[in-house]
PDB file of C-alpha atoms in Angstrom:
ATOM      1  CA  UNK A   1      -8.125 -28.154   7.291  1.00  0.00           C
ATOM      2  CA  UNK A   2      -8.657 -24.947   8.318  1.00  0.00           C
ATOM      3  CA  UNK A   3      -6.518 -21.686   7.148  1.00  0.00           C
ATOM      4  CA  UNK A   4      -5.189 -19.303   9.172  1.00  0.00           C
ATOM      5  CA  UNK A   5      -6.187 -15.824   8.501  1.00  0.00           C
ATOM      6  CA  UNK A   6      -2.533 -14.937   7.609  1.00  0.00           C
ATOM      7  CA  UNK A   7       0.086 -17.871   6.449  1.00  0.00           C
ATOM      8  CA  UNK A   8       3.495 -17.575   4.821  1.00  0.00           C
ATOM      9  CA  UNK A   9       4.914 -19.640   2.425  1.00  0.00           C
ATOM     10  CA  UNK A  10       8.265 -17.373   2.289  1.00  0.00           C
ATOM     11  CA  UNK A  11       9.363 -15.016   4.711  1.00  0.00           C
ATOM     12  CA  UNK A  12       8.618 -11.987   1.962  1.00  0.00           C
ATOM     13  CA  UNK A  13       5.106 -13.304   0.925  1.00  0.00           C
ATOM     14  CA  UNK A  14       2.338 -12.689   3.286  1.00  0.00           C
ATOM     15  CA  UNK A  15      -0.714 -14.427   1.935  1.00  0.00           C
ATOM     16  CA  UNK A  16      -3.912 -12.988   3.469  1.00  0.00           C
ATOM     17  CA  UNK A  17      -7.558 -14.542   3.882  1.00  0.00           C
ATOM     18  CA  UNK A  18     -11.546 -13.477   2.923  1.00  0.00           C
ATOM     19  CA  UNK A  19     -14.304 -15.712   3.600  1.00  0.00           C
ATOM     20  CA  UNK A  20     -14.000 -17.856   0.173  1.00  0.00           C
ATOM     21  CA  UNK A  21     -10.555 -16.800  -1.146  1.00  0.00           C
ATOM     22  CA  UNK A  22      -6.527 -16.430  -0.271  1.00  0.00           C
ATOM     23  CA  UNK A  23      -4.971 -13.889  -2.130  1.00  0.00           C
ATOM     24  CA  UNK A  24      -1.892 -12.182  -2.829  1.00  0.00           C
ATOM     25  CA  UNK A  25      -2.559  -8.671  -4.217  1.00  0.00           C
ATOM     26  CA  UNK A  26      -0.119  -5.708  -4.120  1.00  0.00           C
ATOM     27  CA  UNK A  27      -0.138  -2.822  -6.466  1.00  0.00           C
ATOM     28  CA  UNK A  28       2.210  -0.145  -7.350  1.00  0.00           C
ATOM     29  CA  UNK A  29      -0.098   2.587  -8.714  1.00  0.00           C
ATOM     30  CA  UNK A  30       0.547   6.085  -9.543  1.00  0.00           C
ATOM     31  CA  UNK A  31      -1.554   9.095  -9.392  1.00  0.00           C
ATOM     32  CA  UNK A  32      -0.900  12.082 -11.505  1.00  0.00           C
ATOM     33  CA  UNK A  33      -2.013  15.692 -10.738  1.00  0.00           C
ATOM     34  CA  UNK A  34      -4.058  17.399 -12.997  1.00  0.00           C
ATOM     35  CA  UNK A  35      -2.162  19.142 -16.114  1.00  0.00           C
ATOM     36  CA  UNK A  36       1.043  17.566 -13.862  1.00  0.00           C
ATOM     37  CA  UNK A  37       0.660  20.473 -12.272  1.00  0.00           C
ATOM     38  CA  UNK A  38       3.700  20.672  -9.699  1.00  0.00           C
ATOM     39  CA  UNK A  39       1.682  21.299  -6.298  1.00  0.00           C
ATOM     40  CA  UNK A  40       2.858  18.695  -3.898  1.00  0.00           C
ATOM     41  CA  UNK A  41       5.158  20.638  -2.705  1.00  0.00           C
ATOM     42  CA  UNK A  42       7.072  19.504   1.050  1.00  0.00           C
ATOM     43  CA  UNK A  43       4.043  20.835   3.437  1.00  0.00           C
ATOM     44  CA  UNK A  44       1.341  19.826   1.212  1.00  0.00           C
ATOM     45  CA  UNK A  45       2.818  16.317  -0.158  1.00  0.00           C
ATOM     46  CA  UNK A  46       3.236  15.249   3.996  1.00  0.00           C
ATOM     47  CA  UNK A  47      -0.002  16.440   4.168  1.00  0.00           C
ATOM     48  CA  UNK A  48      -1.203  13.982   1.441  1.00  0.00           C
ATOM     49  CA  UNK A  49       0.833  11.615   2.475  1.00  0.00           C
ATOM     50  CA  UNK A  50      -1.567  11.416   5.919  1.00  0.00           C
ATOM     51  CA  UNK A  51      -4.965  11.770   4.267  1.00  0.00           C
ATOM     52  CA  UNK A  52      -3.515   8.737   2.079  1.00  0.00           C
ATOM     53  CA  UNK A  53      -3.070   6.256   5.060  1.00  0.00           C
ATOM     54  CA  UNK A  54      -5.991   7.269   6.810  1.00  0.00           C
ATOM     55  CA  UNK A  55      -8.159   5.262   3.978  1.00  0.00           C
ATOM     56  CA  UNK A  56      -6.915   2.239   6.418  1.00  0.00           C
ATOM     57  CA  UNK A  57      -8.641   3.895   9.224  1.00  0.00           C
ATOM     58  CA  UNK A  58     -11.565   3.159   7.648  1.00  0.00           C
ATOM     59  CA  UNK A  59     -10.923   0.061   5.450  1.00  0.00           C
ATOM     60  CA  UNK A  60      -8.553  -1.940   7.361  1.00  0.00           C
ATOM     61  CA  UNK A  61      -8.211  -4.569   4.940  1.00  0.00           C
ATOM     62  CA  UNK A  62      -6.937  -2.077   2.220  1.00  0.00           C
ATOM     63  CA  UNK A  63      -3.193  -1.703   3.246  1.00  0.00           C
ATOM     64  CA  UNK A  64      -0.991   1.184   2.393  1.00  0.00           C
ATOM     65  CA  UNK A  65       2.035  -0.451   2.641  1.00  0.00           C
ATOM     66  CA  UNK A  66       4.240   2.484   0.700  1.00  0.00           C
ATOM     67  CA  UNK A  67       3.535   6.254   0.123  1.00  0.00           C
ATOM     68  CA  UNK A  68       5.775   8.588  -1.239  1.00  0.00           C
ATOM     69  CA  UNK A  69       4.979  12.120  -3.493  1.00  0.00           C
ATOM     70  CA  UNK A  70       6.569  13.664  -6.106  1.00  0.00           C
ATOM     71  CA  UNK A  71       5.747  17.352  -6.827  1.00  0.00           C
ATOM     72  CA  UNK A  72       3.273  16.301  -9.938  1.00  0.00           C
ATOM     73  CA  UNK A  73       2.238  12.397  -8.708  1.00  0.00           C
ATOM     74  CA  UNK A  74       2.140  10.528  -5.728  1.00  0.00           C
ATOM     75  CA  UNK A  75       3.500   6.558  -5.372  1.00  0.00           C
ATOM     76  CA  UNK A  76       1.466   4.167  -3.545  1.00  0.00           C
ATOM     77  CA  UNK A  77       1.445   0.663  -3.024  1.00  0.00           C
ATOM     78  CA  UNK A  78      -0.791  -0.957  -1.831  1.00  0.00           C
ATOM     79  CA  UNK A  79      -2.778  -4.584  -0.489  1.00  0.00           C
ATOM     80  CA  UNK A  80      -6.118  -4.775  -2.073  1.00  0.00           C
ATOM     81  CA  UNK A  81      -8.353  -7.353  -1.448  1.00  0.00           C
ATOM     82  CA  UNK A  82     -10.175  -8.878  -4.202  1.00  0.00           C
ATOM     83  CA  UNK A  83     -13.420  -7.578  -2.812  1.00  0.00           C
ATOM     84  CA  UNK A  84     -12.740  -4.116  -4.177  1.00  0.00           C
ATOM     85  CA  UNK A  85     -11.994  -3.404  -7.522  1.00  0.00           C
ATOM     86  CA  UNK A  86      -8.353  -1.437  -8.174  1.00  0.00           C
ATOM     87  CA  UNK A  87     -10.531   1.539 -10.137  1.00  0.00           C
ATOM     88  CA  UNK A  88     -12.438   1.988  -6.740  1.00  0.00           C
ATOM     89  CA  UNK A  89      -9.763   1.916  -4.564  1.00  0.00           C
ATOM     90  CA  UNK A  90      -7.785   4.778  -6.682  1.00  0.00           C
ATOM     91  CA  UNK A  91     -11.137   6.471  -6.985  1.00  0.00           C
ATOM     92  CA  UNK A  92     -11.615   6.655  -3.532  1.00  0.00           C
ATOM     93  CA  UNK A  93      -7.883   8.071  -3.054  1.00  0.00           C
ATOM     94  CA  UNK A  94      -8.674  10.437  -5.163  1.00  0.00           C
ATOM     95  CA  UNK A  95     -11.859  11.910  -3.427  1.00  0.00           C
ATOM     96  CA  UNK A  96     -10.874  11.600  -0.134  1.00  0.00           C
ATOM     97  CA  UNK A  97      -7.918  12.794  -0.619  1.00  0.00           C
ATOM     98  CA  UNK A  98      -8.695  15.911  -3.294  1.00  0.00           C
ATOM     99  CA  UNK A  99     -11.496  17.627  -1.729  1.00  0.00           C
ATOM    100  CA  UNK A 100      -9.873  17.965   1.395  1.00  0.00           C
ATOM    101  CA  UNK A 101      -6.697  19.337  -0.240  1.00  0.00           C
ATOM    102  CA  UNK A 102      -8.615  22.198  -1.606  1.00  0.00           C
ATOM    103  CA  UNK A 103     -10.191  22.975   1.947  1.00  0.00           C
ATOM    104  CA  UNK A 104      -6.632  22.908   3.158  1.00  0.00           C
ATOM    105  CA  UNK A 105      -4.996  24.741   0.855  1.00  0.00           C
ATOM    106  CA  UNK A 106      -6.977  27.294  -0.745  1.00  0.00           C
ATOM    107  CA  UNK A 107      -4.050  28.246  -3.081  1.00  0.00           C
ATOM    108  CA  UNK A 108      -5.261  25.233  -5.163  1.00  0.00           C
ATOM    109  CA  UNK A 109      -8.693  26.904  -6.048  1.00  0.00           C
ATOM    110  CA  UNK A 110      -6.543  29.325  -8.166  1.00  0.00           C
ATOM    111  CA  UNK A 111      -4.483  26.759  -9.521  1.00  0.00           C
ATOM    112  CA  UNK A 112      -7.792  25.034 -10.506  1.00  0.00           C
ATOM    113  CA  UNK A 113      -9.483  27.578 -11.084  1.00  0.00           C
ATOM    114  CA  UNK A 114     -13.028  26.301 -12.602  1.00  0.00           C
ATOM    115  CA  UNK A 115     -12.350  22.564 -12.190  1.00  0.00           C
ATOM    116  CA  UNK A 116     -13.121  20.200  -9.585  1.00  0.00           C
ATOM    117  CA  UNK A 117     -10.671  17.955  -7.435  1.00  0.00           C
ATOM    118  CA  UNK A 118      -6.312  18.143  -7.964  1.00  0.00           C
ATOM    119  CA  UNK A 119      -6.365  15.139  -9.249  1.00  0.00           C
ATOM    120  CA  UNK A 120      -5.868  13.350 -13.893  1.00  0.00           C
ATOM    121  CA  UNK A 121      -8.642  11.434 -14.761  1.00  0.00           C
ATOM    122  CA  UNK A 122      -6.087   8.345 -15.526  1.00  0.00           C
ATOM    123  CA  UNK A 123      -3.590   6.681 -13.360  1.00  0.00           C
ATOM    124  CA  UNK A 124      -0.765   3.988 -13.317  1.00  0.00           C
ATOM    125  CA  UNK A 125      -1.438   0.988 -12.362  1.00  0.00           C
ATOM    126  CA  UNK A 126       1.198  -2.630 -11.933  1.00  0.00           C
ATOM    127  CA  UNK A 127       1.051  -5.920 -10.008  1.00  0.00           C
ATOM    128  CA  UNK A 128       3.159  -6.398  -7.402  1.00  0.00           C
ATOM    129  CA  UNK A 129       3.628 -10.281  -7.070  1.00  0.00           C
ATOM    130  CA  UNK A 130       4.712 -13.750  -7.026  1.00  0.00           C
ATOM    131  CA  UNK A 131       7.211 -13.798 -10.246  1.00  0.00           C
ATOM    132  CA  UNK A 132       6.305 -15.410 -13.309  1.00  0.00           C
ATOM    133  CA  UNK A 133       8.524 -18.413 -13.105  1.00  0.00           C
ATOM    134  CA  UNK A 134       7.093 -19.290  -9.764  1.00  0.00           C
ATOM    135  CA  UNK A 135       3.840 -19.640 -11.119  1.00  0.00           C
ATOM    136  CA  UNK A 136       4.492 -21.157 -14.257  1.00  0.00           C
ATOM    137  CA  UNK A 137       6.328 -24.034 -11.851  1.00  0.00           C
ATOM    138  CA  UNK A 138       3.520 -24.384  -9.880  1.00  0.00           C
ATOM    139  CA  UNK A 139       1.261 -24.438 -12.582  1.00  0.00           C
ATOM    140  CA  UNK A 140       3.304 -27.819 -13.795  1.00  0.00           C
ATOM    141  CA  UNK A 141       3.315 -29.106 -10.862  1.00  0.00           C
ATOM    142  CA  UNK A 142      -0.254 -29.439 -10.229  1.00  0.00           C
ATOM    143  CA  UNK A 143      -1.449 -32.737  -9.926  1.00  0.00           C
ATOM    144  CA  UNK A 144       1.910 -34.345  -8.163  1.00  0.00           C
ATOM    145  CA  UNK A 145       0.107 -33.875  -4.853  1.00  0.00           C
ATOM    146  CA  UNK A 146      -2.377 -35.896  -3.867  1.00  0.00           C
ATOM    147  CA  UNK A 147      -4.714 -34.516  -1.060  1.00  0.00           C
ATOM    148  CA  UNK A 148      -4.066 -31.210   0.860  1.00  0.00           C
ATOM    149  CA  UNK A 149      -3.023 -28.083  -0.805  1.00  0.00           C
ATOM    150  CA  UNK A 150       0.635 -27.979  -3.083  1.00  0.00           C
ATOM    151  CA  UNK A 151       3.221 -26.059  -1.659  1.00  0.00           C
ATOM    152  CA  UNK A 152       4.807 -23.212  -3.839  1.00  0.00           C
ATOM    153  CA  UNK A 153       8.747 -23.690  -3.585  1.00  0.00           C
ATOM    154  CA  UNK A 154      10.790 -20.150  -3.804  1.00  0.00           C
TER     155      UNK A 154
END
C-alpha cells in the first residue's frame, strides 16, 4: 500500500513523507541575542522575521510554521524533517539570518563591536508533538492488528 505524501490521522496532525520514513517533527526553539542584547527592535525584528521564512525559499521541506521576536530572542517553530539535524537547522538561522542583519543595520557593528554575527552560541530547543499518552497507548496496542499499519486513536 502506498502512502500518500501527506495523510492525517486527526484534523491537527499533519504527518508528512521522505523516501524511507513518515514523520511528525515540530519544534519550538528559541534563539537568544548575544549578551541578550535588546536589538530587535519593531523595524529590525520584521526585518528578521522575513530573512527567517525565506530559509523555506530555499529548503521547502523545512517549514516555518510560527515566527515571532522579542527585543533579546526570537520564537520559531518549526517542521524539520529528519534529514537535517535540529543543530543545523538553528545554525543555518543563525548565519543567514546574522550576517545580513549587520549589512542592514550597521548600528549593530557598534553594538558588536569586535565580534562576529548578533546571535548566543546556545539556544532553546522543545518537541512539539503527539502527547505522551497517545503514544504510550499505541505503544500497547501494538500487535492487536494484524496486517496493514495500526491506527493511532485521539
Amino acid at each position: 500500500m502506498e502512502v500518500p505524501a501527506v495523510f492525517v490521522y486527526d484534523s491537527d496532525m499533519e504527518y508528512r513523507k521522505q523516501a524511507y520514513a513518515v514523520y511528525y517533527t515540530r519544534y519550538h526553539i528559541v534563539i537568544s541575542t548575544k549578551y541578550r542584547r535588546k536589538v530587535l527592535k519593531a523595524g529590525i525584528g520584521e526585518y528578521l522575521k522575513k530573512k527567517v521564512r525565506q530559509i523555506s525559499t530555499f529548503h521547502p521541506e523545512i517549514e516555518i510554521l510560527e515566527v515571532n521576536t522579542d527585543l533579546d530572542h526570537i520564537h520559531l517553530v518549526m517542521f524539520i524533517p529528519p534529514k537535517f539535524s535540529v543543530s543545523h537547522v538553528v545554525n543555518m538561522v543563525k548565519a543567514n539570518t546574522g550576517a545580513t542583519m549587520r549589512k542592514r543595520f550597521p548600528f549593530l557593528d557598534k553594538v558588536y563591536w569586535g565580534v562576529e554575527g548578533i546571535w548566543s552560541i546556545g539556544y532553546f530547543i522543545s518537541t512539539i508533538g503527539i502527547n505522551e499518552a497517545t503514544i504510550r497507548k499505541y505503544v500497547q496496542r501494538q500487535g492487536e492488528e494484524d496486517s496493514g499499519q495500526a491506527k493511532l486513536e485521539f
